[in-house]
Amino acid sequence: YLNGVTLKESRAKKNGGAIALKANSIAQLENVSIALCSAGFGGAVSMTDYSALNGAGLKISSCGADYGAGIFNESRSRLTLSGSSVYLCEAKNCGGGLYHHIGALDFAGNTWEDCTAKESGGGLYLMTDSENPSGLNLTGEKIKDCLAEKTGGGVFLTDNDQSSYNIHSSILSGCTLQGNKAETGGGIYVDSTLVYLVGGEITGNTATGKNGGGVYVDSMKDIDVAGKLVIRDNTSGSGANNLSLQNGNFSTSKLYSGGLYEGSWIGISSTSGSAANVAKNISVYNAMQFLHSDESGRSFEYTDEYTVATPLIASVISESTSVAIILGGVIIIFAVLLLLIFRKRRKEAAKSDEDE
């Protein structure tokens, strides 16, 4: 247990520049400051081998590492953090503020600012799998002005589950992401299943490449949105500025909803520039009120499987009603043709009578 301690300018070749937790060890830190520390894994703090850390009021600054310049957490360790700040930390690979590799997270009211990573996760790099002790829970986090040169300027979410489906969720509730930057997924890069965005604001983030200034959802991954959620005023190199869904022949991602509240605003687009797939559980009201196409001239069309942002006029149709509309159109066209033929014959008959 440490309270009110300052640790600075310490180094480790491998784990934990200032603090290294191993082999089921447990620590509680309150109002501890860590600065100018470095290591290969966890510039300030490293957690491995089922260890646990409960931190409150931590201040971690100007630390560096290959992975997890601020905090490195792996091997099913559990990290609980509240009211803390991590800033100006730099990772040579992934996780400027935090590198989390298969474990449990419970965060509330922390700030991650001005952190950078050469690869992914300028602020947070989060990996989960089906054997996690629990999901990832982030509430009221502020992630600002973080940079990843490739993916996930603010947050990079992925799963390490090549053989089985991830059964644990990653929940970001009431989080604020502003001013973050990456080539793809300026605010958040999603390469994981069961990701929930519940309320919060994702604004002013930038994708220097083509897709996902605010949020990018990768191939075959889905994302669920709920609460009062704002994803707007982000930018990218292609116009896929806000929430960008991967769209390909065999790689389509989808947007689901647990219920959006008044005040929500989500700009949406697809990587192909055609259909942005939105699952059918989103109500007509939610889609029309809260979802907005990033591409001008597009609106939303409902099908039995999902909603798509298309160049068509907004409508609500199902497979059966689609058939009815098509048949109805054919009947109308046939009726018009019959009317034209009938009028033509009447004119011909009238002219014949005049000639006689």
mmCIF file of N, CA and C in Angstrom, residues 204-251:
data_model
loop_
_atom_site.group_PDB
_atom_site.id
_atom_site.type_symbol
_atom_site.label_atom_id
_atom_site.label_comp_id
_atom_site.label_asym_id
_atom_site.label_seq_id
_atom_site.Cartn_x
_atom_site.Cartn_y
_atom_site.Cartn_z
ATOM 1 N N GLY A 204 -14.182 15.978 -32.812
ATOM 2 C CA GLY A 204 -12.918 16.648 -33.071
ATOM 3 C C GLY A 204 -11.724 15.735 -33.228
ATOM 4 N N ASN A 205 -11.964 14.466 -33.586
ATOM 5 C CA ASN A 205 -10.883 13.521 -33.819
ATOM 6 C C ASN A 205 -10.580 13.438 -35.319
ATOM 7 N N THR A 206 -9.412 12.909 -35.664
ATOM 8 C CA THR A 206 -8.974 12.933 -37.061
ATOM 9 C C THR A 206 -8.389 11.599 -37.500
ATOM 10 N N ALA A 207 -8.846 11.124 -38.665
ATOM 11 C CA ALA A 207 -8.189 10.012 -39.347
ATOM 12 C C ALA A 207 -7.410 10.611 -40.512
ATOM 13 N N THR A 208 -6.093 10.513 -40.480
ATOM 14 C CA THR A 208 -5.287 11.093 -41.546
ATOM 15 C C THR A 208 -5.408 10.296 -42.837
ATOM 16 N N GLY A 209 -5.858 9.026 -42.736
ATOM 17 C CA GLY A 209 -6.123 8.211 -43.918
ATOM 18 C C GLY A 209 -7.564 8.387 -44.356
ATOM 19 N N LYS A 210 -8.156 7.319 -44.893
ATOM 20 C CA LYS A 210 -9.470 7.444 -45.510
ATOM 21 C C LYS A 210 -10.638 7.297 -44.550
ATOM 22 N N ASN A 211 -10.508 6.494 -43.473
ATOM 23 C CA ASN A 211 -11.719 6.063 -42.770
ATOM 24 C C ASN A 211 -11.686 6.284 -41.260
ATOM 25 N N GLY A 212 -12.868 6.676 -40.756
ATOM 26 C CA GLY A 212 -13.089 6.670 -39.316
ATOM 27 C C GLY A 212 -12.402 7.764 -38.541
ATOM 28 N N GLY A 213 -12.749 9.017 -38.829
ATOM 29 C CA GLY A 213 -12.220 10.095 -38.006
ATOM 30 C C GLY A 213 -12.612 9.938 -36.551
ATOM 31 N N GLY A 214 -13.878 9.558 -36.323
ATOM 32 C CA GLY A 214 -14.355 9.323 -34.958
ATOM 33 C C GLY A 214 -14.174 7.886 -34.527
ATOM 34 N N VAL A 215 -14.827 6.955 -35.265
ATOM 35 C CA VAL A 215 -14.791 5.521 -34.940
ATOM 36 C C VAL A 215 -14.670 4.724 -36.231
ATOM 37 N N TYR A 216 -13.802 3.736 -36.242
ATOM 38 C CA TYR A 216 -13.706 2.820 -37.373
ATOM 39 C C TYR A 216 -13.995 1.407 -36.877
ATOM 40 N N VAL A 217 -14.931 0.708 -37.549
ATOM 41 C CA VAL A 217 -15.284 -0.667 -37.186
ATOM 42 C C VAL A 217 -14.774 -1.596 -38.282
ATOM 43 N N ASP A 218 -13.861 -2.483 -37.925
ATOM 44 C CA ASP A 218 -13.151 -3.308 -38.898
ATOM 45 C C ASP A 218 -14.003 -4.483 -39.373
ATOM 46 N N SER A 219 -13.429 -5.232 -40.302
ATOM 47 C CA SER A 219 -14.091 -6.330 -40.994
ATOM 48 C C SER A 219 -14.726 -7.346 -40.047
ATOM 49 N N MET A 220 -16.010 -7.633 -40.272
ATOM 50 C CA MET A 220 -16.766 -8.649 -39.540
ATOM 51 C C MET A 220 -16.923 -8.363 -38.052
ATOM 52 N N LYS A 221 -16.681 -7.141 -37.639
ATOM 53 C CA LYS A 221 -16.887 -6.741 -36.246
ATOM 54 C C LYS A 221 -18.106 -5.839 -36.179
ATOM 55 N N ASP A 222 -18.862 -5.926 -35.091
ATOM 56 C CA ASP A 222 -20.048 -5.116 -34.914
ATOM 57 C C ASP A 222 -19.891 -4.217 -33.698
ATOM 58 N N ILE A 223 -20.687 -3.166 -33.665
ATOM 59 C CA ILE A 223 -20.640 -2.248 -32.533
ATOM 60 C C ILE A 223 -22.067 -1.903 -32.131
ATOM 61 N N ASP A 224 -22.290 -1.723 -30.833
ATOM 62 C CA ASP A 224 -23.613 -1.428 -30.300
ATOM 63 C C ASP A 224 -23.593 -0.039 -29.676
ATOM 64 N N VAL A 225 -24.580 0.790 -30.018
ATOM 65 C CA VAL A 225 -24.643 2.151 -29.482
ATOM 66 C C VAL A 225 -25.917 2.323 -28.667
ATOM 67 N N ALA A 226 -25.839 3.158 -27.628
ATOM 68 C CA ALA A 226 -26.996 3.374 -26.757
ATOM 69 C C ALA A 226 -26.803 4.670 -25.980
ATOM 70 N N GLY A 227 -27.879 5.083 -25.284
ATOM 71 C CA GLY A 227 -27.805 6.274 -24.458
ATOM 72 C C GLY A 227 -27.732 7.547 -25.286
ATOM 73 N N LYS A 228 -27.338 8.631 -24.671
ATOM 74 C CA LYS A 228 -27.159 9.901 -25.372
ATOM 75 C C LYS A 228 -25.733 9.948 -25.898
ATOM 76 N N LEU A 229 -25.576 9.569 -27.148
ATOM 77 C CA LEU A 229 -24.250 9.413 -27.755
ATOM 78 C C LEU A 229 -24.095 10.375 -28.922
ATOM 79 N N VAL A 230 -22.984 11.099 -28.924
ATOM 80 C CA VAL A 230 -22.693 12.049 -29.994
ATOM 81 C C VAL A 230 -21.392 11.656 -30.673
ATOM 82 N N ILE A 231 -21.461 11.393 -31.982
ATOM 83 C CA ILE A 231 -20.269 11.141 -32.795
ATOM 84 C C ILE A 231 -20.364 12.061 -33.998
ATOM 85 N N ARG A 232 -19.730 13.224 -33.914
ATOM 86 C CA ARG A 232 -19.856 14.212 -34.967
ATOM 87 C C ARG A 232 -18.642 15.144 -34.967
ATOM 88 N N ASP A 233 -18.534 15.924 -36.047
ATOM 89 C CA ASP A 233 -17.463 16.927 -36.175
ATOM 90 C C ASP A 233 -16.074 16.316 -36.112
ATOM 91 N N ASN A 234 -15.973 15.077 -36.574
ATOM 92 C CA ASN A 234 -14.669 14.453 -36.764
ATOM 93 C C ASN A 234 -14.299 14.560 -38.245
ATOM 94 N N THR A 235 -13.040 14.288 -38.579
ATOM 95 C CA THR A 235 -12.608 14.443 -39.968
ATOM 96 C C THR A 235 -11.772 13.252 -40.424
ATOM 97 N N SER A 236 -11.774 13.044 -41.750
ATOM 98 C CA SER A 236 -10.943 12.004 -42.347
ATOM 99 C C SER A 236 -10.539 12.446 -43.749
ATOM 100 N N GLY A 237 -9.685 11.653 -44.379
ATOM 101 C CA GLY A 237 -9.228 12.008 -45.712
ATOM 102 C C GLY A 237 -10.214 11.708 -46.818
ATOM 103 N N SER A 238 -11.314 11.008 -46.509
ATOM 104 C CA SER A 238 -12.240 10.592 -47.567
ATOM 105 C C SER A 238 -13.666 11.086 -47.382
ATOM 106 N N GLY A 239 -13.967 11.692 -46.258
ATOM 107 C CA GLY A 239 -15.346 12.054 -45.961
ATOM 108 C C GLY A 239 -16.048 11.057 -45.062
ATOM 109 N N ALA A 240 -15.387 9.906 -44.782
ATOM 110 C CA ALA A 240 -15.923 8.946 -43.800
ATOM 111 C C ALA A 240 -15.516 9.452 -42.420
ATOM 112 N N ASN A 241 -16.163 10.521 -42.007
ATOM 113 C CA ASN A 241 -15.635 11.333 -40.911
ATOM 114 C C ASN A 241 -15.936 10.832 -39.513
ATOM 115 N N ASN A 242 -17.112 10.269 -39.323
ATOM 116 C CA ASN A 242 -17.545 10.019 -37.950
ATOM 117 C C ASN A 242 -17.482 8.545 -37.571
ATOM 118 N N LEU A 243 -18.551 7.777 -37.839
ATOM 119 C CA LEU A 243 -18.524 6.344 -37.575
ATOM 120 C C LEU A 243 -18.473 5.623 -38.918
ATOM 121 N N SER A 244 -17.365 4.945 -39.196
ATOM 122 C CA SER A 244 -17.150 4.306 -40.488
ATOM 123 C C SER A 244 -17.182 2.794 -40.331
ATOM 124 N N LEU A 245 -18.076 2.137 -41.098
ATOM 125 C CA LEU A 245 -18.235 0.687 -41.051
ATOM 126 C C LEU A 245 -17.562 0.032 -42.248
ATOM 127 N N GLN A 246 -16.786 -1.013 -41.983
ATOM 128 C CA GLN A 246 -16.168 -1.769 -43.064
ATOM 129 C C GLN A 246 -17.249 -2.420 -43.924
ATOM 130 N N ASN A 247 -17.103 -2.316 -45.219
ATOM 131 C CA ASN A 247 -18.088 -2.902 -46.124
ATOM 132 C C ASN A 247 -17.375 -3.543 -47.302
ATOM 133 N N GLY A 248 -17.469 -4.874 -47.408
ATOM 134 C CA GLY A 248 -16.883 -5.611 -48.513
ATOM 135 C C GLY A 248 -17.733 -6.817 -48.826
ATOM 136 N N ASN A 249 -17.325 -7.601 -49.808
ATOM 137 C CA ASN A 249 -18.114 -8.765 -50.212
ATOM 138 C C ASN A 249 -18.302 -9.770 -49.087
ATOM 139 N N PHE A 250 -17.248 -10.008 -48.305
ATOM 140 C CA PHE A 250 -17.337 -10.991 -47.223
ATOM 141 C C PHE A 250 -16.829 -10.404 -45.906
ATOM 142 N N SER A 251 -16.889 -9.096 -45.768
ATOM 143 C CA SER A 251 -16.261 -8.475 -44.596
ATOM 144 C C SER A 251 -17.093 -7.338 -44.023
#
